[in-house]
PDB file of C-alpha atoms and ligand atoms in Angstrom:
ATOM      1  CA  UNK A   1     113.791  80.438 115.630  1.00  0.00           C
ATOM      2  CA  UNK A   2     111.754  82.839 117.150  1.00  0.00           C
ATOM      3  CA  UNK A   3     110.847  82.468 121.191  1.00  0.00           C
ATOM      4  CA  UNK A   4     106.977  82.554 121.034  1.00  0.00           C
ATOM      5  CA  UNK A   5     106.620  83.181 124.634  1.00  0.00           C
ATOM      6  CA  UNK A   6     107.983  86.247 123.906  1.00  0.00           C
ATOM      7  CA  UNK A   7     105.936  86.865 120.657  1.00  0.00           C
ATOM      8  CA  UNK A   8     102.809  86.155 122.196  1.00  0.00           C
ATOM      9  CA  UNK A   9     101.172  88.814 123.772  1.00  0.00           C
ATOM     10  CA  UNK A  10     103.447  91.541 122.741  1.00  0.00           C
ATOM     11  CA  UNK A  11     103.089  91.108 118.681  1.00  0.00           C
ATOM     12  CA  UNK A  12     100.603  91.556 116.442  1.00  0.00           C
ATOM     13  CA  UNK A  13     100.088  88.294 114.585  1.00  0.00           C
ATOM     14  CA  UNK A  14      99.842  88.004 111.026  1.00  0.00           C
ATOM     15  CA  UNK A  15      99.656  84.501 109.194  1.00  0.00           C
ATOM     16  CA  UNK A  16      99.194  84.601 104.913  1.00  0.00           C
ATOM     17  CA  UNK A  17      98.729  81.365 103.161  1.00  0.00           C
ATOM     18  CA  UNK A  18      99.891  81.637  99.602  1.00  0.00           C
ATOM     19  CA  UNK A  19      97.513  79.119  98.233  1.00  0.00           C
ATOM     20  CA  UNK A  20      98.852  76.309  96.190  1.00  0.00           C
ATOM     21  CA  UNK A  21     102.341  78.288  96.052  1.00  0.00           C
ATOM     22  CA  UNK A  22     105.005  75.409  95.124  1.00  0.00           C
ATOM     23  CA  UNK A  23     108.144  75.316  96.373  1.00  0.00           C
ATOM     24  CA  UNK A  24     110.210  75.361  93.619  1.00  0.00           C
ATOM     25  CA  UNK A  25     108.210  78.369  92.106  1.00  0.00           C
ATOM     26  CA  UNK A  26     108.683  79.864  94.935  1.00  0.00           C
ATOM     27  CA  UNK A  27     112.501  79.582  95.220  1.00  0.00           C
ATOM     28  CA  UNK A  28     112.404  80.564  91.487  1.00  0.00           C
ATOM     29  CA  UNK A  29     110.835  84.115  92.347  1.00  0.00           C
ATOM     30  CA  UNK A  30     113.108  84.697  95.490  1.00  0.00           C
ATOM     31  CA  UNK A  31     114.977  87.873  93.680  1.00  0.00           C
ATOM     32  CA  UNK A  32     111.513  89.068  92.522  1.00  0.00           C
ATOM     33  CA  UNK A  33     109.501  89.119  95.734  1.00  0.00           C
ATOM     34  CA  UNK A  34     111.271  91.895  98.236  1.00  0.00           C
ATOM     35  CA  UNK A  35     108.066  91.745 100.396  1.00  0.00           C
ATOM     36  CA  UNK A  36     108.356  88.394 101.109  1.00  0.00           C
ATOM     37  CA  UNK A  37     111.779  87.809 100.744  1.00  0.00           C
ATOM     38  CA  UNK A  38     113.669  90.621 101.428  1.00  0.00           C
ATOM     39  CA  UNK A  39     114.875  89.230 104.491  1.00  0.00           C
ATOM     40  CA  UNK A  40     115.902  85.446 103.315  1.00  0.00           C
ATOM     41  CA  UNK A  41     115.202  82.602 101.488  1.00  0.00           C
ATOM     42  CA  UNK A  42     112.350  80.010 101.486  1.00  0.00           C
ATOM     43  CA  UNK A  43     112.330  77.267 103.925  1.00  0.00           C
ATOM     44  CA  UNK A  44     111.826  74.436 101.925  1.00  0.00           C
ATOM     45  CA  UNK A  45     108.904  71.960 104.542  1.00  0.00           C
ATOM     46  CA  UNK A  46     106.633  69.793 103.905  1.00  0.00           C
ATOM     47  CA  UNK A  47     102.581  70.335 104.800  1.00  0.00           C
ATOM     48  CA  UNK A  48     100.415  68.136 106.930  1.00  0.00           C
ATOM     49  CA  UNK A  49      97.651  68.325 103.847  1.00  0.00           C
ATOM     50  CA  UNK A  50      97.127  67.971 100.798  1.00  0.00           C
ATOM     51  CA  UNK A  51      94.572  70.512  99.241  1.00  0.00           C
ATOM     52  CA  UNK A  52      93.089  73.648 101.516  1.00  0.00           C
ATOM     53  CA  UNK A  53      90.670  72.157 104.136  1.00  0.00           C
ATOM     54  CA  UNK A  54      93.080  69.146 105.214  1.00  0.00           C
ATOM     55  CA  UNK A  55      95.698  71.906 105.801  1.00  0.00           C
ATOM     56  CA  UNK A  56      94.078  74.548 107.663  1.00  0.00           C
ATOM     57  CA  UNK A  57      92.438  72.583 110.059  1.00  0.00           C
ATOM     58  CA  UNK A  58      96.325  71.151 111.108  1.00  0.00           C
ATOM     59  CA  UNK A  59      97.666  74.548 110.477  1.00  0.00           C
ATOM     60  CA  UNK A  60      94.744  76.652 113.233  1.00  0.00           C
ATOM     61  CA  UNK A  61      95.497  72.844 115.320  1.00  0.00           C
ATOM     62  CA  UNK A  62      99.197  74.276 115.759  1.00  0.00           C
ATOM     63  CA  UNK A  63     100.511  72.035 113.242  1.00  0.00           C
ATOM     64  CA  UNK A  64     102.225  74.477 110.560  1.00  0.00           C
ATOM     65  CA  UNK A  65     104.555  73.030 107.809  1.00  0.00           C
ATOM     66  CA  UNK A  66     106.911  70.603 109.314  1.00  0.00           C
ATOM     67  CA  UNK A  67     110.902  71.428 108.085  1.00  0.00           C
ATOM     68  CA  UNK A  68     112.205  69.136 105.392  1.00  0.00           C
ATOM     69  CA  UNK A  69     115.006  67.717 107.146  1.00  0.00           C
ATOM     70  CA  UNK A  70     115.256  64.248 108.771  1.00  0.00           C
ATOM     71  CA  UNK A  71     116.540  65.698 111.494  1.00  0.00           C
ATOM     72  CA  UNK A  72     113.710  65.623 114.081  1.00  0.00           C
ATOM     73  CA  UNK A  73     115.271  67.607 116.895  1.00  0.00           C
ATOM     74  CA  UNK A  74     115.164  70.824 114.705  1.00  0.00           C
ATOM     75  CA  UNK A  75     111.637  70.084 114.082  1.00  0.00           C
ATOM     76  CA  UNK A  76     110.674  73.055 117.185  1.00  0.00           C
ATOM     77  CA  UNK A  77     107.167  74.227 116.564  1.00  0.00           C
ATOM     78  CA  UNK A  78     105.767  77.394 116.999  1.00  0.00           C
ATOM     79  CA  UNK A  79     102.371  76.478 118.446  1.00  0.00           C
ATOM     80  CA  UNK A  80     101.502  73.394 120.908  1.00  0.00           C
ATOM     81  CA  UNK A  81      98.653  72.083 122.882  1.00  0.00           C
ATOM     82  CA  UNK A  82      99.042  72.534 126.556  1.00  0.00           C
ATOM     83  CA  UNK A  83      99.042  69.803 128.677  1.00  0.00           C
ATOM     84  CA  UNK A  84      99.484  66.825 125.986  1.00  0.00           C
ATOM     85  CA  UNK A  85     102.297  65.083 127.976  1.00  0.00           C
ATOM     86  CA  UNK A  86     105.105  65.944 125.223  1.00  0.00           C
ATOM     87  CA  UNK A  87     108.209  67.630 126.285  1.00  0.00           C
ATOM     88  CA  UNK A  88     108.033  70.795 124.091  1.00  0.00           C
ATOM     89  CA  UNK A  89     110.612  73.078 123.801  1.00  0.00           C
ATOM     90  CA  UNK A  90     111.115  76.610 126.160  1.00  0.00           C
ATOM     91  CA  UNK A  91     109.903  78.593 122.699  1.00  0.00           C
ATOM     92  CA  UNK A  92     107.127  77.274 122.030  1.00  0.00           C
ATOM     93  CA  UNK A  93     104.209  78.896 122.900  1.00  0.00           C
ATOM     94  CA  UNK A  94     101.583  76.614 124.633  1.00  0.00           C
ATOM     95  CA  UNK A  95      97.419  76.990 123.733  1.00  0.00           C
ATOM     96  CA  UNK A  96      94.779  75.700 126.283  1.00  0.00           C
ATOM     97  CA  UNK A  97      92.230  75.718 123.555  1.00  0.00           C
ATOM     98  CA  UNK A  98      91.471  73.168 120.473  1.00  0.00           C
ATOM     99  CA  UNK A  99      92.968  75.489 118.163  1.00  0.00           C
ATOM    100  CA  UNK A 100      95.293  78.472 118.022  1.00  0.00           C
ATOM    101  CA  UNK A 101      92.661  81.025 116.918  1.00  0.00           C
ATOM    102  CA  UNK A 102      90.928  81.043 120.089  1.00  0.00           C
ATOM    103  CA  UNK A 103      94.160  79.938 122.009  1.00  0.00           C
ATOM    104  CA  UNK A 104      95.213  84.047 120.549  1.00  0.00           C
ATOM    105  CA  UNK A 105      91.456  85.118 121.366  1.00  0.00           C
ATOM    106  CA  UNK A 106      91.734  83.941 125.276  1.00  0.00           C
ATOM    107  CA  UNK A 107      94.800  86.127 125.352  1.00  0.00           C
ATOM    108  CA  UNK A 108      93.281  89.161 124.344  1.00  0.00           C
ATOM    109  CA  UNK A 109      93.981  89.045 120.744  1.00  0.00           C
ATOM    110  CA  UNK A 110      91.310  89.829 117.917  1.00  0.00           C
ATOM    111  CA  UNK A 111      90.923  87.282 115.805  1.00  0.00           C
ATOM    112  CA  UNK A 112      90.298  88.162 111.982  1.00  0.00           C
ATOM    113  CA  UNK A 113      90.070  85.707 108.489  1.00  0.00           C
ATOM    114  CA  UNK A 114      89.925  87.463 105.293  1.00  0.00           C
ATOM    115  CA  UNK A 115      89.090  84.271 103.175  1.00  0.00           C
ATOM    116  CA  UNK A 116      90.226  84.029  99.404  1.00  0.00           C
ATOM    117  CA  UNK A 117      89.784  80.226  97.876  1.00  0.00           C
ATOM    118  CA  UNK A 118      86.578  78.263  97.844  1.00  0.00           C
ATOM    119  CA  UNK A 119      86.636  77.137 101.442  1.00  0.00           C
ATOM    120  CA  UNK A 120      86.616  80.094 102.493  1.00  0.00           C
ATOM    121  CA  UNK A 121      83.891  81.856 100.906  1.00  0.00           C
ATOM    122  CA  UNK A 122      81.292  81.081 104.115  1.00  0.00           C
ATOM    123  CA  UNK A 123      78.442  80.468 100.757  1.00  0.00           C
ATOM    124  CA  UNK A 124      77.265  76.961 101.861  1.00  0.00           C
ATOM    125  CA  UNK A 125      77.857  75.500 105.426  1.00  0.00           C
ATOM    126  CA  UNK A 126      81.378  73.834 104.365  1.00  0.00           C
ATOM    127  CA  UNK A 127      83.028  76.734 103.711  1.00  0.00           C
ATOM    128  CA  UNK A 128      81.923  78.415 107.115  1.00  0.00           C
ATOM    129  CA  UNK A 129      83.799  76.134 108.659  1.00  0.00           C
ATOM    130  CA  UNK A 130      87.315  77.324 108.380  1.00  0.00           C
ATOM    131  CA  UNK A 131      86.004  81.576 108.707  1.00  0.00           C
ATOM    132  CA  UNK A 132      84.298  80.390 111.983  1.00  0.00           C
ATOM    133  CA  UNK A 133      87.266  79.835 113.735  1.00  0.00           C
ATOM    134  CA  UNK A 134      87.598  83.394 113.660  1.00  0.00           C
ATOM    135  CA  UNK A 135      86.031  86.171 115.770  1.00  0.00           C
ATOM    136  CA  UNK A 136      85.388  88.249 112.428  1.00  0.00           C
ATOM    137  CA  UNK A 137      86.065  86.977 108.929  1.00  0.00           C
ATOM    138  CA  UNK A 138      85.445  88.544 105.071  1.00  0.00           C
ATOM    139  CA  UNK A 139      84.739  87.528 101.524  1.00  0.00           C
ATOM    140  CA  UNK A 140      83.552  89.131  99.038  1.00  0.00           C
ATOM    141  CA  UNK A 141      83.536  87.970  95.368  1.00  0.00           C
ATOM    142  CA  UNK A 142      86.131  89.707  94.495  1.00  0.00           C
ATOM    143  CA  UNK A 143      88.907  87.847  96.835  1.00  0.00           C
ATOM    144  CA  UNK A 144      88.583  85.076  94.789  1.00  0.00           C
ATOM    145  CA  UNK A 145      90.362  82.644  92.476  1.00  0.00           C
ATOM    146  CA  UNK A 146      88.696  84.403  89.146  1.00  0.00           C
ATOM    147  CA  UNK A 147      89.161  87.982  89.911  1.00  0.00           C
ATOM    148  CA  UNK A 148      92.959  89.178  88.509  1.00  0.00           C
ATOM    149  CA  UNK A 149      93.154  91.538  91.153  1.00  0.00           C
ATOM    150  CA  UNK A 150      92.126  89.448  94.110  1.00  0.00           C
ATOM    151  CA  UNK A 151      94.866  90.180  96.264  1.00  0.00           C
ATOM    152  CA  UNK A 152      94.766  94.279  95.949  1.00  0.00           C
ATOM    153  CA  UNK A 153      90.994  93.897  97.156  1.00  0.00           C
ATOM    154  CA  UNK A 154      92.031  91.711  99.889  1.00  0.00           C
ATOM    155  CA  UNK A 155      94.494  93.821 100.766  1.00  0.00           C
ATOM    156  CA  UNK A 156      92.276  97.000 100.489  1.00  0.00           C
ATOM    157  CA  UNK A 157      89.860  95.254 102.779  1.00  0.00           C
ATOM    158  CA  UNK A 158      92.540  94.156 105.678  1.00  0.00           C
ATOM    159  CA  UNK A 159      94.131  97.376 105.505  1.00  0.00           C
ATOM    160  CA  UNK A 160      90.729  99.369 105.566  1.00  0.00           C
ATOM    161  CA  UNK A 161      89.670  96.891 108.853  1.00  0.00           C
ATOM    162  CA  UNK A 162      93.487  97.901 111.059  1.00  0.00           C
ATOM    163  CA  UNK A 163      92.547 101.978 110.595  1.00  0.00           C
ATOM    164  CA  UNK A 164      89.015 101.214 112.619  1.00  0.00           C
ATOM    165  CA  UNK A 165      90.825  98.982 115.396  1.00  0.00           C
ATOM    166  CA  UNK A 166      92.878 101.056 117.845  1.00  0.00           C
ATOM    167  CA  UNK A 167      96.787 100.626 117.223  1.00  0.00           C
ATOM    168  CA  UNK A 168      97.419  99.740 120.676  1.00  0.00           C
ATOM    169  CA  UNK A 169      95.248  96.205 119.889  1.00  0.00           C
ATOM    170  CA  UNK A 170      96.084  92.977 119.721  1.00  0.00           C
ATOM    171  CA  UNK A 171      95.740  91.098 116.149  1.00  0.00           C
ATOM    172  CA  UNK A 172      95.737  88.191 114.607  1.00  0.00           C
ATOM    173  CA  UNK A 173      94.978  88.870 111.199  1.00  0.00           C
ATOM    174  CA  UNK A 174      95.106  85.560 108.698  1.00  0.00           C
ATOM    175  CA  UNK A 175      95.238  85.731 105.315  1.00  0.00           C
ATOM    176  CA  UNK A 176      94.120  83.125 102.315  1.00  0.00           C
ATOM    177  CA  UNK A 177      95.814  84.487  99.120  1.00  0.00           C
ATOM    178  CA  UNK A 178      94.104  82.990  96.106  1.00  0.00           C
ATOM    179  CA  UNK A 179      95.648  84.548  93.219  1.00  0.00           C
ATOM    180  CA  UNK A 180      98.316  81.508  93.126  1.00  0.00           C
ATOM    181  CA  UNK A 181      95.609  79.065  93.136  1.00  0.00           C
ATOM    182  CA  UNK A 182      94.493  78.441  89.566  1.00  0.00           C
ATOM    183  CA  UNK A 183      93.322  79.666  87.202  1.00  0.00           C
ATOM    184  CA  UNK A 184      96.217  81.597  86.870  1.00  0.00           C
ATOM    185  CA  UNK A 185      97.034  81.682  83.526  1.00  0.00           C
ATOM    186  CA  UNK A 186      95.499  85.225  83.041  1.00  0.00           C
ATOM    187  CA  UNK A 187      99.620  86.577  84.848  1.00  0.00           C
ATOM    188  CA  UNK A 188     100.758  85.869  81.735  1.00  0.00           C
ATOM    189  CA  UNK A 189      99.237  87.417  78.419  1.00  0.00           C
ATOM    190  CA  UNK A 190      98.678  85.466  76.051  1.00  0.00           C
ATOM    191  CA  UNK A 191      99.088  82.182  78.175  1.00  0.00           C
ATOM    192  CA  UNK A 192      96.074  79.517  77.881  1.00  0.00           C
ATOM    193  CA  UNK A 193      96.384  77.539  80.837  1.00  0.00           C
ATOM    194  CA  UNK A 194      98.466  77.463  84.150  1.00  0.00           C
ATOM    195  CA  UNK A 195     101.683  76.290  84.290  1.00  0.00           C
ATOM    196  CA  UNK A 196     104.717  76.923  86.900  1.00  0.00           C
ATOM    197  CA  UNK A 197     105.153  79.998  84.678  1.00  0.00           C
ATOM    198  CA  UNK A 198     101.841  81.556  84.977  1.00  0.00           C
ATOM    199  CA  UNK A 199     102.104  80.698  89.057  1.00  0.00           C
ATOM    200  CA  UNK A 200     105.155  82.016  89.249  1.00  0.00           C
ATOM    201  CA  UNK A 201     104.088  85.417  87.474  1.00  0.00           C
ATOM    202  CA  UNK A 202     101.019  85.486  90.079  1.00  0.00           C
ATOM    203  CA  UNK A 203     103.875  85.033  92.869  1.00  0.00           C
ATOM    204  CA  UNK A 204     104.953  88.203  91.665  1.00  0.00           C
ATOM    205  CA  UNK A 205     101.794  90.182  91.479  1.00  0.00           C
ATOM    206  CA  UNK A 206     100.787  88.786  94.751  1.00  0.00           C
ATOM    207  CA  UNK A 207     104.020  90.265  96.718  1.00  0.00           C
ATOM    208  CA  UNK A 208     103.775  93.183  94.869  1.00  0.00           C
ATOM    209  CA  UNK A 209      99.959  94.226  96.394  1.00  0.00           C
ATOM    210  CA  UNK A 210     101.642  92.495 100.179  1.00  0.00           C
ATOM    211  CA  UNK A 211     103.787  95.454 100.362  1.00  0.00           C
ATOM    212  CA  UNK A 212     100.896  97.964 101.353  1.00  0.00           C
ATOM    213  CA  UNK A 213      99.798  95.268 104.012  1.00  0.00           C
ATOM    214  CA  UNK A 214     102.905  94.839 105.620  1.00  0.00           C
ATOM    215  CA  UNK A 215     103.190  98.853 105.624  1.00  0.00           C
ATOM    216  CA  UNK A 216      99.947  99.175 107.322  1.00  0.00           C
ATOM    217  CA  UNK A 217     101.189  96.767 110.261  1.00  0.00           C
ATOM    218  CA  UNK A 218     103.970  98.904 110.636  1.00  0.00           C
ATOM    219  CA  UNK A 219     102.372 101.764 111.347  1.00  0.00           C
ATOM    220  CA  UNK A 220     100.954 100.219 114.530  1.00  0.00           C
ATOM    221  CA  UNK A 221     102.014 100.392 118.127  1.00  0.00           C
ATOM    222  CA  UNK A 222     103.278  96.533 118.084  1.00  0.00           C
ATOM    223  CA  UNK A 223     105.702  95.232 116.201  1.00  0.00           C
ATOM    224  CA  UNK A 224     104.146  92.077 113.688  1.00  0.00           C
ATOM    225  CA  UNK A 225     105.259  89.028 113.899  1.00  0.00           C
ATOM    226  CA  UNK A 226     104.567  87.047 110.203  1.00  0.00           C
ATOM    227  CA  UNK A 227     104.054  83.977 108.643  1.00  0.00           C
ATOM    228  CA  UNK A 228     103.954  82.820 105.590  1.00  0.00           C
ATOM    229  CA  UNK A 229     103.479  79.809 103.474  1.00  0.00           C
ATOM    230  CA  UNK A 230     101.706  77.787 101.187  1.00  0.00           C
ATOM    231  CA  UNK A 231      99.241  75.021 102.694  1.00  0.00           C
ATOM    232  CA  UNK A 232     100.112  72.881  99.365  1.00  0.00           C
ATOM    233  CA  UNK A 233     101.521  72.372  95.411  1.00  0.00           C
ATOM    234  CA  UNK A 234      99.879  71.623  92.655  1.00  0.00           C
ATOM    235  CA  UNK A 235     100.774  68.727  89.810  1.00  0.00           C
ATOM    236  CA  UNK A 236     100.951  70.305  86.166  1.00  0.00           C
ATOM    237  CA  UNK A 237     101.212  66.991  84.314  1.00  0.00           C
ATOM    238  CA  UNK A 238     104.411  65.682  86.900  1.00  0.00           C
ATOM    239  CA  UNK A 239     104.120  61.730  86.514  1.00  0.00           C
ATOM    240  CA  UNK A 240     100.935  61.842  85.310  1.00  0.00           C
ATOM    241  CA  UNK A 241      99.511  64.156  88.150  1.00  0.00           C
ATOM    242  CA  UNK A 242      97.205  67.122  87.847  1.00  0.00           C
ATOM    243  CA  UNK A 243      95.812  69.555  90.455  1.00  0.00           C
ATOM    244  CA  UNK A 244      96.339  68.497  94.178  1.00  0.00           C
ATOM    245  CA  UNK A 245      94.650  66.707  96.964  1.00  0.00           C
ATOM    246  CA  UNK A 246      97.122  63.813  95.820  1.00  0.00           C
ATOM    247  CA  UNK A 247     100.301  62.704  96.814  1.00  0.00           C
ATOM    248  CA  UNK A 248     102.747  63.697  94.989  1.00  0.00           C
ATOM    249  CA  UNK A 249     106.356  65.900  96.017  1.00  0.00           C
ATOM    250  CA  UNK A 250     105.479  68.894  94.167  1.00  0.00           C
ATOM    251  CA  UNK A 251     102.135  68.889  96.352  1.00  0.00           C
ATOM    252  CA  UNK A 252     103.797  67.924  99.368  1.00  0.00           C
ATOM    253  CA  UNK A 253     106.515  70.436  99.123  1.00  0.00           C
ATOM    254  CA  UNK A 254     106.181  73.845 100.385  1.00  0.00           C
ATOM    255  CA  UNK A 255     108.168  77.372 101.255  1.00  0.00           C
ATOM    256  CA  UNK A 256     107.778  78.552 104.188  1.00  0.00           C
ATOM    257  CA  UNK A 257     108.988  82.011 106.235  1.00  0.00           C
ATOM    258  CA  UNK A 258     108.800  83.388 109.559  1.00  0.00           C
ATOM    259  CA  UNK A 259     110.383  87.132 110.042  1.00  0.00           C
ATOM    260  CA  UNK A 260     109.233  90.187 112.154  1.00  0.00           C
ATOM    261  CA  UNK A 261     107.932  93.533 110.217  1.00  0.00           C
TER     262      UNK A 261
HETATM  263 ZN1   ZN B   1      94.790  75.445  99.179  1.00  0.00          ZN
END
């Protein structure tokens, strides 16, 4: 793993959830998605909630997606409260805040949401709550669920936001991806309703617009330090199941990476 006491404070920070993503779609599309996975596999872990708000709230709380393994001492996290009274490991970076967003902030780091799902939209007071964690955050119609081409205006937007802030910066840009949340059936033509198939045909389109985002990072003075991950599944029929915000494996499951840009 990474040694975020060295990340901190030298990297810029970049953190994409790829809603709903599951993790065996996800493994499915490995060879497919170079941005994402040019540099390894999928990790497969398991999320602390079930549908978006649940999730975000542990994930900006330091809790990201916990590895799938019963073996607890590999369990290192990334992010930790100072001060708790829990031995925490040398790498892990330690936040004197309530969250990590404005843990980042009170180093110097600028903190910026570009939403995509509902939660995110900032249209009634729920979905401000998530975006207010965030020194600046962005939505516009067009990041959402029902627009095919959410992702290329979401990336348009971030990438149009890092040429006004000076490359020398710090950033913490987050990311909600909502092209993998349904509907997604409109991936694949001719398809009537979402499926694994239609989400994993969104996985594609999705890492093939991340490509001009992770460029852009590049080009700045830091090097980029990136997460990504999905904050939950999604049931298509599975025992029963539909949707998420239930407890099921294929909701609980998740992939997960961490690599540097
Ligand atoms: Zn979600």
């Amino acid at each position: 793993m990474f040694n975020m006491n060295e990340i901190v404070g030298s990297h810029d920070i970049l953190m994409i959830t790829l809603d709903t993503l599951r993790y065996d779609a996800a493994v499915m599309e490995e060879a497919n998605c170079p941005n994402l996975c040019g540099g390894g596999p999928w990790e497969k872990r398991h999320t602390p909630g079930s549908f978006t708000y649940a999730a975000h709230h542990a994930f900006f709380g330091g809790f990201l997606p916990t590895p799938a393994t019963t073996h607890k001492s590999e369990h290192v996290r990334l992010f930790h409260s100072k001060n708790t009274g829990f031995n925490v490991h040398p790498y892990t970076w330690q936040f004197d805040s309530t969250d990590i967003v404005s843990g980042l902030q009170a180093e110097g780091y600028r903190t910026i949401c570009i939403g995509g799902v509902i939660f995110f939209t900032k249209k009634v007071p729920l979905a401000r709550v998530l975006p207010g964690y965030f020194q600046e955050s962005y939505w516009r119609m067009n990041f959402g669920v029902t627009n095919p081409r959410s992702t290329e205006h979401q990336v348009n937007h971030a990438i149009k936001l890092l040429h006004n802030y000076e490359k020398t910066e710090r950033l913490f840009l987050f990311m909600n991806i909502s092209a993998i949340h349904g509907p997604n059936h409109y991936f694949v033509p001719g398809a009537k309703k979402d499926s694994v198939e239609t989400q994993r045909a969104a996985l594609r389109y999705v890492d093939g617009e991340l490509g001009r985002l992770f460029q852009a990072f590049r080009e700045r003075e830091r090097p980029v330090f990136c997460m990504a991950f999905s904050d939950h599944g999604t049931a298509f029929g599975e025992d029963g199941y539909n949707g998420h915000r239930l407890a099921h494996e294929v909701v609980w499951n998740v992939p997960y990476r961490e690599f540097i840009l």
